[in-house]
């Protein structure tokens, strides 16, 4: 989220945006991310320390909520649906993706200086000695 203007005047509007995201129906990981960004925003640009302390307490509450959800998944027989889909998809994707990224990186690196590329740094060019 990016918001550019005078932060002192619009602090309440920005905090309302954070609150909508934190108290919305997003997954717990996203809500924790927004909560962390809210704390960071208040640390950097906040005008009231009490708002920062409240945001920090709210962030700690979300972290505890996430821990209890993890414990339920560990103790129970079922894992959350997010975790099931995530582990199944990533196992095959990592094997394929690693080779492609290495080949793509090598391809791009070898071609950056070709095809009428202007060499602005003048590396490897001969400079004649200055006239005497």
JSON list of N, CA and C in Angstrom, two decimals, residues 42-43 48-57:
[
{"chain": "A", "resi": 42, "resn": "UNK", "atom": "N", "xyz": [3.44, 3.66, 12.40]},
{"chain": "A", "resi": 42, "resn": "UNK", "atom": "CA", "xyz": [3.32, 4.49, 13.59]},
{"chain": "A", "resi": 42, "resn": "UNK", "atom": "C", "xyz": [4.67, 4.78, 14.22]},
{"chain": "A", "resi": 43, "resn": "UNK", "atom": "N", "xyz": [5.61, 3.84, 14.12]},
{"chain": "A", "resi": 43, "resn": "UNK", "atom": "CA", "xyz": [6.96, 4.11, 14.62]},
{"chain": "A", "resi": 43, "resn": "UNK", "atom": "C", "xyz": [7.62, 5.23, 13.84]},
{"chain": "A", "resi": 48, "resn": "UNK", "atom": "N", "xyz": [1.22, 9.95, 18.05]},
{"chain": "A", "resi": 48, "resn": "UNK", "atom": "CA", "xyz": [0.78, 9.59, 19.39]},
{"chain": "A", "resi": 48, "resn": "UNK", "atom": "C", "xyz": [1.37, 8.24, 19.78]},
{"chain": "A", "resi": 49, "resn": "UNK", "atom": "N", "xyz": [2.08, 8.22, 20.89]},
{"chain": "A", "resi": 49, "resn": "UNK", "atom": "CA", "xyz": [2.73, 6.99, 21.34]},
{"chain": "A", "resi": 49, "resn": "UNK", "atom": "C", "xyz": [1.70, 5.95, 21.77]},
{"chain": "A", "resi": 50, "resn": "UNK", "atom": "N", "xyz": [0.56, 6.42, 22.31]},
{"chain": "A", "resi": 50, "resn": "UNK", "atom": "CA", "xyz": [-0.47, 5.48, 22.76]},
{"chain": "A", "resi": 50, "resn": "UNK", "atom": "C", "xyz": [-1.03, 4.67, 21.59]},
{"chain": "A", "resi": 51, "resn": "UNK", "atom": "N", "xyz": [-1.16, 5.29, 20.42]},
{"chain": "A", "resi": 51, "resn": "UNK", "atom": "CA", "xyz": [-1.63, 4.56, 19.24]},
{"chain": "A", "resi": 51, "resn": "UNK", "atom": "C", "xyz": [-0.62, 3.48, 18.85]},
{"chain": "A", "resi": 52, "resn": "UNK", "atom": "N", "xyz": [0.65, 3.81, 18.97]},
{"chain": "A", "resi": 52, "resn": "UNK", "atom": "CA", "xyz": [1.70, 2.84, 18.68]},
{"chain": "A", "resi": 52, "resn": "UNK", "atom": "C", "xyz": [1.63, 1.66, 19.64]},
{"chain": "A", "resi": 53, "resn": "UNK", "atom": "N", "xyz": [1.46, 1.94, 20.93]},
{"chain": "A", "resi": 53, "resn": "UNK", "atom": "CA", "xyz": [1.39, 0.87, 21.92]},
{"chain": "A", "resi": 53, "resn": "UNK", "atom": "C", "xyz": [0.16, -0.02, 21.69]},
{"chain": "A", "resi": 54, "resn": "UNK", "atom": "N", "xyz": [-0.97, 0.60, 21.34]},
{"chain": "A", "resi": 54, "resn": "UNK", "atom": "CA", "xyz": [-2.18, -0.18, 21.05]},
{"chain": "A", "resi": 54, "resn": "UNK", "atom": "C", "xyz": [-1.99, -1.05, 19.81]},
{"chain": "A", "resi": 55, "resn": "UNK", "atom": "N", "xyz": [-1.35, -0.49, 18.79]},
{"chain": "A", "resi": 55, "resn": "UNK", "atom": "CA", "xyz": [-1.10, -1.26, 17.57]},
{"chain": "A", "resi": 55, "resn": "UNK", "atom": "C", "xyz": [-0.15, -2.41, 17.85]},
{"chain": "A", "resi": 56, "resn": "UNK", "atom": "N", "xyz": [0.84, -2.18, 18.70]},
{"chain": "A", "resi": 56, "resn": "UNK", "atom": "CA", "xyz": [1.78, -3.25, 19.06]},
{"chain": "A", "resi": 56, "resn": "UNK", "atom": "C", "xyz": [1.06, -4.37, 19.82]},
{"chain": "A", "resi": 57, "resn": "UNK", "atom": "N", "xyz": [0.18, -4.00, 20.76]},
{"chain": "A", "resi": 57, "resn": "UNK", "atom": "CA", "xyz": [-0.58, -5.01, 21.50]},
{"chain": "A", "resi": 57, "resn": "UNK", "atom": "C", "xyz": [-1.49, -5.80, 20.56]}
]
